[in-house]
PDB file of C-alpha atoms in Angstrom:
ATOM      1  CA  UNK A   1     258.515 226.780 137.468  1.00 60.00           C
ATOM      2  CA  UNK A   2     256.824 224.108 135.363  1.00 79.00           C
ATOM      3  CA  UNK A   3     259.818 221.749 135.361  1.00 84.00           C
ATOM      4  CA  UNK A   4     260.413 222.201 139.105  1.00 82.00           C
ATOM      5  CA  UNK A   5     256.784 221.499 139.940  1.00 86.00           C
ATOM      6  CA  UNK A   6     256.797 218.502 137.548  1.00 87.00           C
ATOM      7  CA  UNK A   7     259.853 217.044 139.288  1.00 89.00           C
ATOM      8  CA  UNK A   8     258.224 217.746 142.665  1.00 89.00           C
ATOM      9  CA  UNK A   9     255.031 215.960 141.585  1.00 92.00           C
ATOM     10  CA  UNK A  10     257.105 213.070 140.241  1.00 92.00           C
ATOM     11  CA  UNK A  11     258.857 212.523 143.579  1.00 93.00           C
ATOM     12  CA  UNK A  12     255.598 213.039 145.429  1.00 94.00           C
ATOM     13  CA  UNK A  13     254.013 210.320 143.260  1.00 95.00           C
ATOM     14  CA  UNK A  14     256.900 207.953 143.959  1.00 95.00           C
ATOM     15  CA  UNK A  15     256.559 208.600 147.704  1.00 96.00           C
ATOM     16  CA  UNK A  16     252.794 207.970 147.520  1.00 96.00           C
ATOM     17  CA  UNK A  17     253.444 204.778 145.563  1.00 96.00           C
ATOM     18  CA  UNK A  18     255.863 203.560 148.252  1.00 96.00           C
ATOM     19  CA  UNK A  19     253.403 204.536 151.000  1.00 97.00           C
ATOM     20  CA  UNK A  20     250.635 202.637 149.194  1.00 96.00           C
ATOM     21  CA  UNK A  21     252.835 199.559 148.855  1.00 97.00           C
ATOM     22  CA  UNK A  22     253.759 199.677 152.550  1.00 97.00           C
ATOM     23  CA  UNK A  23     250.094 200.123 153.481  1.00 97.00           C
ATOM     24  CA  UNK A  24     249.139 197.134 151.296  1.00 97.00           C
ATOM     25  CA  UNK A  25     251.785 194.940 152.922  1.00 97.00           C
ATOM     26  CA  UNK A  26     250.712 196.074 156.394  1.00 97.00           C
ATOM     27  CA  UNK A  27     247.053 195.413 155.581  1.00 98.00           C
ATOM     28  CA  UNK A  28     247.947 191.954 154.251  1.00 97.00           C
ATOM     29  CA  UNK A  29     249.722 191.019 157.483  1.00 97.00           C
ATOM     30  CA  UNK A  30     246.888 192.512 159.518  1.00 98.00           C
ATOM     31  CA  UNK A  31     244.417 190.391 157.520  1.00 97.00           C
ATOM     32  CA  UNK A  32     246.501 187.251 158.166  1.00 97.00           C
ATOM     33  CA  UNK A  33     246.719 188.068 161.876  1.00 97.00           C
ATOM     34  CA  UNK A  34     242.957 188.695 162.130  1.00 97.00           C
ATOM     35  CA  UNK A  35     242.253 185.483 160.213  1.00 97.00           C
ATOM     36  CA  UNK A  36     244.383 183.436 162.610  1.00 97.00           C
ATOM     37  CA  UNK A  37     242.740 185.102 165.617  1.00 97.00           C
ATOM     38  CA  UNK A  38     239.311 184.438 164.092  1.00 96.00           C
ATOM     39  CA  UNK A  39     240.133 180.777 163.491  1.00 96.00           C
ATOM     40  CA  UNK A  40     241.389 180.347 167.038  1.00 96.00           C
ATOM     41  CA  UNK A  41     238.299 182.078 168.397  1.00 96.00           C
ATOM     42  CA  UNK A  42     236.062 179.864 166.275  1.00 96.00           C
ATOM     43  CA  UNK A  43     237.894 176.762 167.467  1.00 96.00           C
ATOM     44  CA  UNK A  44     237.527 177.835 171.096  1.00 96.00           C
ATOM     45  CA  UNK A  45     233.799 178.420 170.584  1.00 96.00           C
ATOM     46  CA  UNK A  46     233.478 175.013 168.909  1.00 96.00           C
ATOM     47  CA  UNK A  47     235.246 173.243 171.782  1.00 95.00           C
ATOM     48  CA  UNK A  48     233.215 175.162 174.346  1.00 95.00           C
ATOM     49  CA  UNK A  49     229.946 174.231 172.658  1.00 93.00           C
ATOM     50  CA  UNK A  50     230.941 170.608 172.176  1.00 91.00           C
ATOM     51  CA  UNK A  51     232.076 170.179 175.776  1.00 91.00           C
ATOM     52  CA  UNK A  52     228.966 171.926 177.071  1.00 89.00           C
ATOM     53  CA  UNK A  53     226.782 169.616 175.004  1.00 87.00           C
ATOM     54  CA  UNK A  54     228.701 166.509 176.102  1.00 85.00           C
ATOM     55  CA  UNK A  55     228.683 167.450 179.787  1.00 86.00           C
ATOM     56  CA  UNK A  56     224.984 168.281 179.712  1.00 84.00           C
ATOM     57  CA  UNK A  57     224.127 164.990 178.021  1.00 89.00           C
ATOM     58  CA  UNK A  58     226.514 163.048 180.271  1.00 88.00           C
ATOM     59  CA  UNK A  59     224.608 164.115 183.364  1.00 86.00           C
ATOM     60  CA  UNK A  60     221.259 163.603 181.662  1.00 89.00           C
ATOM     61  CA  UNK A  61     222.144 160.101 180.439  1.00 87.00           C
ATOM     62  CA  UNK A  62     223.784 159.282 183.770  1.00 89.00           C
ATOM     63  CA  UNK A  63     220.610 160.236 185.598  1.00 92.00           C
ATOM     64  CA  UNK A  64     218.494 158.079 183.288  1.00 92.00           C
ATOM     65  CA  UNK A  65     220.933 155.169 183.621  1.00 93.00           C
ATOM     66  CA  UNK A  66     220.869 155.472 187.428  1.00 95.00           C
ATOM     67  CA  UNK A  67     217.059 155.476 187.423  1.00 95.00           C
ATOM     68  CA  UNK A  68     216.924 152.380 185.188  1.00 95.00           C
ATOM     69  CA  UNK A  69     219.538 150.615 187.293  1.00 94.00           C
ATOM     70  CA  UNK A  70     217.628 151.451 190.458  1.00 93.00           C
ATOM     71  CA  UNK A  71     214.395 150.167 188.956  1.00 92.00           C
ATOM     72  CA  UNK A  72     216.120 146.924 187.916  1.00 90.00           C
ATOM     73  CA  UNK A  73     217.480 146.393 191.433  1.00 90.00           C
ATOM     74  CA  UNK A  74     214.071 147.153 192.916  1.00 89.00           C
ATOM     75  CA  UNK A  75     212.252 144.686 190.661  1.00 87.00           C
ATOM     76  CA  UNK A  76     214.862 141.974 191.307  1.00 85.00           C
ATOM     77  CA  UNK A  77     214.465 142.332 195.051  1.00 84.00           C
ATOM     78  CA  UNK A  78     210.686 142.267 194.739  1.00 83.00           C
ATOM     79  CA  UNK A  79     210.881 139.191 192.514  1.00 77.00           C
ATOM     80  CA  UNK A  80     208.841 140.810 189.743  1.00 76.00           C
ATOM     81  CA  UNK A  81     211.626 141.205 187.210  1.00 71.00           C
ATOM     82  CA  UNK A  82     211.443 138.904 184.148  1.00 71.00           C
ATOM     83  CA  UNK A  83     214.931 137.552 184.950  1.00 63.00           C
ATOM     84  CA  UNK A  84     213.873 136.812 188.550  1.00 57.00           C
ATOM     85  CA  UNK A  85     210.788 134.913 187.391  1.00 57.00           C
ATOM     86  CA  UNK A  86     212.862 132.837 184.974  1.00 59.00           C
ATOM     87  CA  UNK A  87     215.365 131.883 187.684  1.00 55.00           C
ATOM     88  CA  UNK A  88     212.543 131.027 190.140  1.00 59.00           C
ATOM     89  CA  UNK A  89     210.702 128.852 187.617  1.00 62.00           C
ATOM     90  CA  UNK A  90     213.885 126.901 186.727  1.00 62.00           C
ATOM     91  CA  UNK A  91     214.809 126.287 190.360  1.00 58.00           C
ATOM     92  CA  UNK A  92     211.332 124.887 191.243  1.00 54.00           C
TER      93      UNK A  92
END
């Protein structure tokens, strides 16, 4: 009975060793897969944040630029802009 149980434990140990190796390989591939998914998710979040920032600032800077442009047109038509005064003084 001792030799039979020893042989049984030996084969059981070999089976557990093979199962452990297979589990390690599976976990390695799962880790690689999760790493790739994490990198892609991080890249998507980066692009989303960057585009959101750029779009927000584009509209903000566009609004400021439109206000400045409107003020410049207004002062030129009123004749109070520094460029308008220079042109008027040279033409007189």
